[in-house]
PDB file of C-alpha atoms in Angstrom:
ATOM      1  CA  UNK A   1      -6.359  24.832  -2.845  1.00  0.00           C
ATOM      2  CA  UNK A   2      -8.453  21.980  -4.885  1.00  0.00           C
ATOM      3  CA  UNK A   3      -5.712  19.304  -3.567  1.00  0.00           C
ATOM      4  CA  UNK A   4      -6.838  20.676   0.263  1.00  0.00           C
ATOM      5  CA  UNK A   5     -10.437  20.310  -0.725  1.00  0.00           C
ATOM      6  CA  UNK A   6     -10.067  16.853  -2.292  1.00  0.00           C
ATOM      7  CA  UNK A   7      -8.412  15.482   0.885  1.00  0.00           C
ATOM      8  CA  UNK A   8     -10.631  17.257   3.130  1.00  0.00           C
ATOM      9  CA  UNK A   9     -13.158  15.175   1.548  1.00  0.00           C
ATOM     10  CA  UNK A  10     -11.585  11.869   1.344  1.00  0.00           C
ATOM     11  CA  UNK A  11      -9.492  11.853   4.543  1.00  0.00           C
ATOM     12  CA  UNK A  12     -12.115  11.192   6.885  1.00  0.00           C
ATOM     13  CA  UNK A  13     -12.476   8.050   5.315  1.00  0.00           C
ATOM     14  CA  UNK A  14      -9.027   6.652   5.262  1.00  0.00           C
ATOM     15  CA  UNK A  15      -8.748   5.120   8.614  1.00  0.00           C
ATOM     16  CA  UNK A  16      -8.223   1.336   7.678  1.00  0.00           C
ATOM     17  CA  UNK A  17      -8.869   0.340  11.352  1.00  0.00           C
ATOM     18  CA  UNK A  18     -12.003   1.977  11.419  1.00  0.00           C
ATOM     19  CA  UNK A  19     -13.233   0.422   8.291  1.00  0.00           C
ATOM     20  CA  UNK A  20     -11.850  -3.219   9.394  1.00  0.00           C
ATOM     21  CA  UNK A  21     -14.379  -2.588  12.471  1.00  0.00           C
ATOM     22  CA  UNK A  22     -17.850  -1.470  11.257  1.00  0.00           C
ATOM     23  CA  UNK A  23     -17.569   0.942   8.892  1.00  0.00           C
ATOM     24  CA  UNK A  24     -17.186  -1.690   6.042  1.00  0.00           C
ATOM     25  CA  UNK A  25     -20.872  -2.059   6.036  1.00  0.00           C
ATOM     26  CA  UNK A  26     -21.254   1.361   5.652  1.00  0.00           C
ATOM     27  CA  UNK A  27     -21.704   1.934   1.981  1.00  0.00           C
ATOM     28  CA  UNK A  28     -21.054   5.677   1.740  1.00  0.00           C
ATOM     29  CA  UNK A  29     -18.010   4.981   3.351  1.00  0.00           C
ATOM     30  CA  UNK A  30     -17.106   2.410   1.117  1.00  0.00           C
ATOM     31  CA  UNK A  31     -17.828   4.691  -1.869  1.00  0.00           C
ATOM     32  CA  UNK A  32     -15.572   7.326  -0.356  1.00  0.00           C
ATOM     33  CA  UNK A  33     -12.674   5.186  -0.178  1.00  0.00           C
ATOM     34  CA  UNK A  34     -12.896   3.378  -3.187  1.00  0.00           C
ATOM     35  CA  UNK A  35     -13.382   6.764  -5.345  1.00  0.00           C
ATOM     36  CA  UNK A  36     -10.167   7.986  -3.283  1.00  0.00           C
ATOM     37  CA  UNK A  37      -8.470   4.865  -4.082  1.00  0.00           C
ATOM     38  CA  UNK A  38      -9.100   5.102  -7.690  1.00  0.00           C
ATOM     39  CA  UNK A  39      -8.135   8.573  -7.542  1.00  0.00           C
ATOM     40  CA  UNK A  40      -4.532   7.965  -6.295  1.00  0.00           C
ATOM     41  CA  UNK A  41      -4.062   5.438  -8.319  1.00  0.00           C
ATOM     42  CA  UNK A  42      -4.775   7.438 -11.454  1.00  0.00           C
ATOM     43  CA  UNK A  43      -3.516  10.699 -10.567  1.00  0.00           C
ATOM     44  CA  UNK A  44      -0.389  11.192 -13.123  1.00  0.00           C
ATOM     45  CA  UNK A  45       3.132  12.031 -11.988  1.00  0.00           C
ATOM     46  CA  UNK A  46       2.937  15.555 -12.679  1.00  0.00           C
ATOM     47  CA  UNK A  47       2.727  18.965 -10.717  1.00  0.00           C
ATOM     48  CA  UNK A  48      -0.512  18.322  -9.201  1.00  0.00           C
ATOM     49  CA  UNK A  49      -0.081  14.601  -8.787  1.00  0.00           C
ATOM     50  CA  UNK A  50       2.988  15.661  -6.636  1.00  0.00           C
ATOM     51  CA  UNK A  51       1.074  18.226  -4.883  1.00  0.00           C
ATOM     52  CA  UNK A  52      -1.651  15.456  -3.753  1.00  0.00           C
ATOM     53  CA  UNK A  53       0.908  12.654  -2.877  1.00  0.00           C
ATOM     54  CA  UNK A  54       2.819  15.552  -1.023  1.00  0.00           C
ATOM     55  CA  UNK A  55      -0.293  16.754   0.903  1.00  0.00           C
ATOM     56  CA  UNK A  56      -1.241  13.262   1.567  1.00  0.00           C
ATOM     57  CA  UNK A  57       1.879  12.852   3.579  1.00  0.00           C
ATOM     58  CA  UNK A  58       1.190  16.228   5.311  1.00  0.00           C
ATOM     59  CA  UNK A  59      -2.711  14.672   5.955  1.00  0.00           C
ATOM     60  CA  UNK A  60      -1.215  11.905   7.560  1.00  0.00           C
ATOM     61  CA  UNK A  61      -2.748   9.492   5.210  1.00  0.00           C
ATOM     62  CA  UNK A  62       0.196   7.945   4.125  1.00  0.00           C
ATOM     63  CA  UNK A  63       1.540   7.383   7.609  1.00  0.00           C
ATOM     64  CA  UNK A  64      -1.945   5.708   8.822  1.00  0.00           C
ATOM     65  CA  UNK A  65      -1.519   3.156   5.630  1.00  0.00           C
ATOM     66  CA  UNK A  66       2.117   2.089   6.282  1.00  0.00           C
ATOM     67  CA  UNK A  67       1.150   1.741   9.997  1.00  0.00           C
ATOM     68  CA  UNK A  68      -1.594  -0.457   9.002  1.00  0.00           C
ATOM     69  CA  UNK A  69       0.550  -2.814   6.799  1.00  0.00           C
ATOM     70  CA  UNK A  70       3.403  -2.681   9.416  1.00  0.00           C
ATOM     71  CA  UNK A  71       0.980  -3.841  12.047  1.00  0.00           C
ATOM     72  CA  UNK A  72      -0.975  -6.138  10.393  1.00  0.00           C
ATOM     73  CA  UNK A  73       1.763  -8.090   8.880  1.00  0.00           C
ATOM     74  CA  UNK A  74       4.971  -8.071  11.030  1.00  0.00           C
ATOM     75  CA  UNK A  75       8.021  -9.448   9.443  1.00  0.00           C
ATOM     76  CA  UNK A  76       8.828 -11.077  12.673  1.00  0.00           C
ATOM     77  CA  UNK A  77       6.194 -13.320  12.237  1.00  0.00           C
ATOM     78  CA  UNK A  78       5.584 -16.448   9.512  1.00  0.00           C
ATOM     79  CA  UNK A  79       2.985 -15.937   6.907  1.00  0.00           C
ATOM     80  CA  UNK A  80       1.178 -18.849   7.917  1.00  0.00           C
ATOM     81  CA  UNK A  81       0.709 -17.424  11.537  1.00  0.00           C
ATOM     82  CA  UNK A  82      -2.721 -16.234  12.776  1.00  0.00           C
ATOM     83  CA  UNK A  83      -1.975 -12.483  12.479  1.00  0.00           C
ATOM     84  CA  UNK A  84      -0.915 -12.676   8.673  1.00  0.00           C
ATOM     85  CA  UNK A  85      -3.773 -15.255   7.884  1.00  0.00           C
ATOM     86  CA  UNK A  86      -6.397 -13.023   9.382  1.00  0.00           C
ATOM     87  CA  UNK A  87      -5.271  -9.822   8.122  1.00  0.00           C
ATOM     88  CA  UNK A  88      -5.361 -11.429   4.533  1.00  0.00           C
ATOM     89  CA  UNK A  89      -9.228 -11.054   5.096  1.00  0.00           C
ATOM     90  CA  UNK A  90      -9.708  -7.801   6.363  1.00  0.00           C
ATOM     91  CA  UNK A  91     -11.891  -5.402   4.494  1.00  0.00           C
ATOM     92  CA  UNK A  92      -9.424  -2.385   3.782  1.00  0.00           C
ATOM     93  CA  UNK A  93      -6.743  -4.371   2.966  1.00  0.00           C
ATOM     94  CA  UNK A  94      -7.554  -4.018  -0.793  1.00  0.00           C
ATOM     95  CA  UNK A  95      -7.919  -0.403  -0.270  1.00  0.00           C
ATOM     96  CA  UNK A  96      -4.753   0.065   1.618  1.00  0.00           C
ATOM     97  CA  UNK A  97      -2.657  -1.565  -1.144  1.00  0.00           C
ATOM     98  CA  UNK A  98      -4.068   0.487  -3.854  1.00  0.00           C
ATOM     99  CA  UNK A  99      -3.560   3.585  -1.944  1.00  0.00           C
ATOM    100  CA  UNK A 100      -0.061   2.667  -1.215  1.00  0.00           C
ATOM    101  CA  UNK A 101       0.165   2.099  -4.728  1.00  0.00           C
ATOM    102  CA  UNK A 102      -1.333   5.606  -5.991  1.00  0.00           C
ATOM    103  CA  UNK A 103       0.607   7.418  -3.583  1.00  0.00           C
ATOM    104  CA  UNK A 104       4.010   5.732  -4.248  1.00  0.00           C
ATOM    105  CA  UNK A 105       3.497   6.543  -8.241  1.00  0.00           C
ATOM    106  CA  UNK A 106       6.674   8.013  -8.640  1.00  0.00           C
ATOM    107  CA  UNK A 107       6.930  10.124  -5.777  1.00  0.00           C
ATOM    108  CA  UNK A 108      10.014   9.554  -3.921  1.00  0.00           C
ATOM    109  CA  UNK A 109       9.051  10.906  -0.711  1.00  0.00           C
ATOM    110  CA  UNK A 110       6.207   8.542  -0.525  1.00  0.00           C
ATOM    111  CA  UNK A 111       8.463   5.662  -1.743  1.00  0.00           C
ATOM    112  CA  UNK A 112      11.657   6.924   1.140  1.00  0.00           C
ATOM    113  CA  UNK A 113       8.745   6.228   3.968  1.00  0.00           C
ATOM    114  CA  UNK A 114       7.574   2.716   2.796  1.00  0.00           C
ATOM    115  CA  UNK A 115      11.110   1.717   2.581  1.00  0.00           C
ATOM    116  CA  UNK A 116      12.178   3.261   5.823  1.00  0.00           C
ATOM    117  CA  UNK A 117       8.991   1.493   7.595  1.00  0.00           C
ATOM    118  CA  UNK A 118      10.745  -1.851   6.303  1.00  0.00           C
ATOM    119  CA  UNK A 119       7.472  -2.528   4.799  1.00  0.00           C
ATOM    120  CA  UNK A 120       9.586  -3.809   1.672  1.00  0.00           C
ATOM    121  CA  UNK A 121       9.544  -7.581   2.905  1.00  0.00           C
ATOM    122  CA  UNK A 122       6.202  -7.789   4.174  1.00  0.00           C
ATOM    123  CA  UNK A 123       5.183  -6.523   0.772  1.00  0.00           C
ATOM    124  CA  UNK A 124       7.368  -9.208  -0.833  1.00  0.00           C
ATOM    125  CA  UNK A 125       5.707 -11.937   1.099  1.00  0.00           C
ATOM    126  CA  UNK A 126       1.979 -10.608   0.215  1.00  0.00           C
ATOM    127  CA  UNK A 127       3.136 -10.510  -3.651  1.00  0.00           C
ATOM    128  CA  UNK A 128       3.767 -14.196  -3.317  1.00  0.00           C
ATOM    129  CA  UNK A 129       0.512 -14.857  -1.666  1.00  0.00           C
ATOM    130  CA  UNK A 130      -2.914 -16.198  -3.768  1.00  0.00           C
ATOM    131  CA  UNK A 131      -6.045 -14.723  -2.249  1.00  0.00           C
ATOM    132  CA  UNK A 132      -9.657 -14.163  -3.836  1.00  0.00           C
ATOM    133  CA  UNK A 133      -8.910 -10.348  -3.315  1.00  0.00           C
ATOM    134  CA  UNK A 134      -5.915 -10.505  -5.370  1.00  0.00           C
ATOM    135  CA  UNK A 135      -3.647  -8.911  -2.359  1.00  0.00           C
ATOM    136  CA  UNK A 136      -0.433 -10.510  -4.203  1.00  0.00           C
ATOM    137  CA  UNK A 137      -1.159  -8.699  -7.339  1.00  0.00           C
ATOM    138  CA  UNK A 138      -1.827  -5.530  -5.423  1.00  0.00           C
ATOM    139  CA  UNK A 139       1.162  -5.962  -3.253  1.00  0.00           C
ATOM    140  CA  UNK A 140       3.744  -6.616  -6.516  1.00  0.00           C
ATOM    141  CA  UNK A 141       1.926  -3.166  -7.647  1.00  0.00           C
ATOM    142  CA  UNK A 142       3.014  -1.241  -4.789  1.00  0.00           C
ATOM    143  CA  UNK A 143       6.551  -3.230  -5.062  1.00  0.00           C
ATOM    144  CA  UNK A 144       6.827  -2.306  -8.951  1.00  0.00           C
ATOM    145  CA  UNK A 145       6.224   1.618  -7.910  1.00  0.00           C
ATOM    146  CA  UNK A 146       9.561   1.300  -5.988  1.00  0.00           C
ATOM    147  CA  UNK A 147      11.411   0.303  -8.713  1.00  0.00           C
ATOM    148  CA  UNK A 148      13.462   2.918 -10.542  1.00  0.00           C
ATOM    149  CA  UNK A 149      11.973   2.292 -13.643  1.00  0.00           C
ATOM    150  CA  UNK A 150       8.853   3.448 -12.559  1.00  0.00           C
ATOM    151  CA  UNK A 151      10.215   6.604 -11.393  1.00  0.00           C
ATOM    152  CA  UNK A 152      11.153   4.807  -7.700  1.00  0.00           C
ATOM    153  CA  UNK A 153      14.195   4.552  -6.175  1.00  0.00           C
ATOM    154  CA  UNK A 154      14.559   1.164  -4.662  1.00  0.00           C
ATOM    155  CA  UNK A 155      15.006  -1.136  -7.609  1.00  0.00           C
ATOM    156  CA  UNK A 156      18.162  -2.993  -5.865  1.00  0.00           C
ATOM    157  CA  UNK A 157      16.175  -3.556  -2.457  1.00  0.00           C
ATOM    158  CA  UNK A 158      12.973  -5.100  -4.723  1.00  0.00           C
ATOM    159  CA  UNK A 159      15.099  -6.913  -7.141  1.00  0.00           C
ATOM    160  CA  UNK A 160      17.595  -8.100  -4.530  1.00  0.00           C
ATOM    161  CA  UNK A 161      14.540  -9.703  -2.599  1.00  0.00           C
ATOM    162  CA  UNK A 162      13.029 -11.279  -5.566  1.00  0.00           C
ATOM    163  CA  UNK A 163      15.997 -12.657  -6.830  1.00  0.00           C
ATOM    164  CA  UNK A 164      17.063 -14.493  -3.323  1.00  0.00           C
ATOM    165  CA  UNK A 165      13.305 -15.641  -3.060  1.00  0.00           C
ATOM    166  CA  UNK A 166      13.528 -17.190  -6.343  1.00  0.00           C
ATOM    167  CA  UNK A 167      17.045 -18.711  -5.586  1.00  0.00           C
ATOM    168  CA  UNK A 168      15.334 -20.288  -2.571  1.00  0.00           C
ATOM    169  CA  UNK A 169      12.761 -21.850  -4.357  1.00  0.00           C
ATOM    170  CA  UNK A 170      14.837 -23.623  -7.024  1.00  0.00           C
ATOM    171  CA  UNK A 171      16.917 -24.689  -4.180  1.00  0.00           C
ATOM    172  CA  UNK A 172      14.016 -26.061  -2.712  1.00  0.00           C
ATOM    173  CA  UNK A 173      12.765 -27.621  -5.874  1.00  0.00           C
ATOM    174  CA  UNK A 174      16.277 -29.187  -6.536  1.00  0.00           C
ATOM    175  CA  UNK A 175      16.222 -31.121  -2.931  1.00  0.00           C
ATOM    176  CA  UNK A 176      12.578 -32.373  -4.047  1.00  0.00           C
TER     177      UNK A 176
END
């Protein structure tokens, strides 16, 4: 019951597209979004933490966050495209990254949703980007939650992408 009280309180504020619009100038909206982000990231992977993460899926919060990343960072476009560069400055993005990281923490259902939505490549690309808001570090945190050492299921996919990127960079450096 307390989980539903929490989600009923904060779910109305977890709409990243609306926040990117005019809601980012609303201090109360920002406060609620910030608090909920911190709550999800600090909730342990115990019985109540799993219930919170399960209910976030049922409330549609997780799907909305995944949709936001999928829409803002399409993998069929280059990271230098206008869609990507403009999306990096969106005010909701840091909250989305924190929320995804917290919700994916030791929670296979959330992790599976992230992977099935084909977000790994976008997150990996974001991981390599440097921004003032530290989006790269936040994307790295989401990917780390997907690794099996952290209760994740997808070490192979994350590790393979990182290894491939490292090999590509090394090959490019050797050519110069």
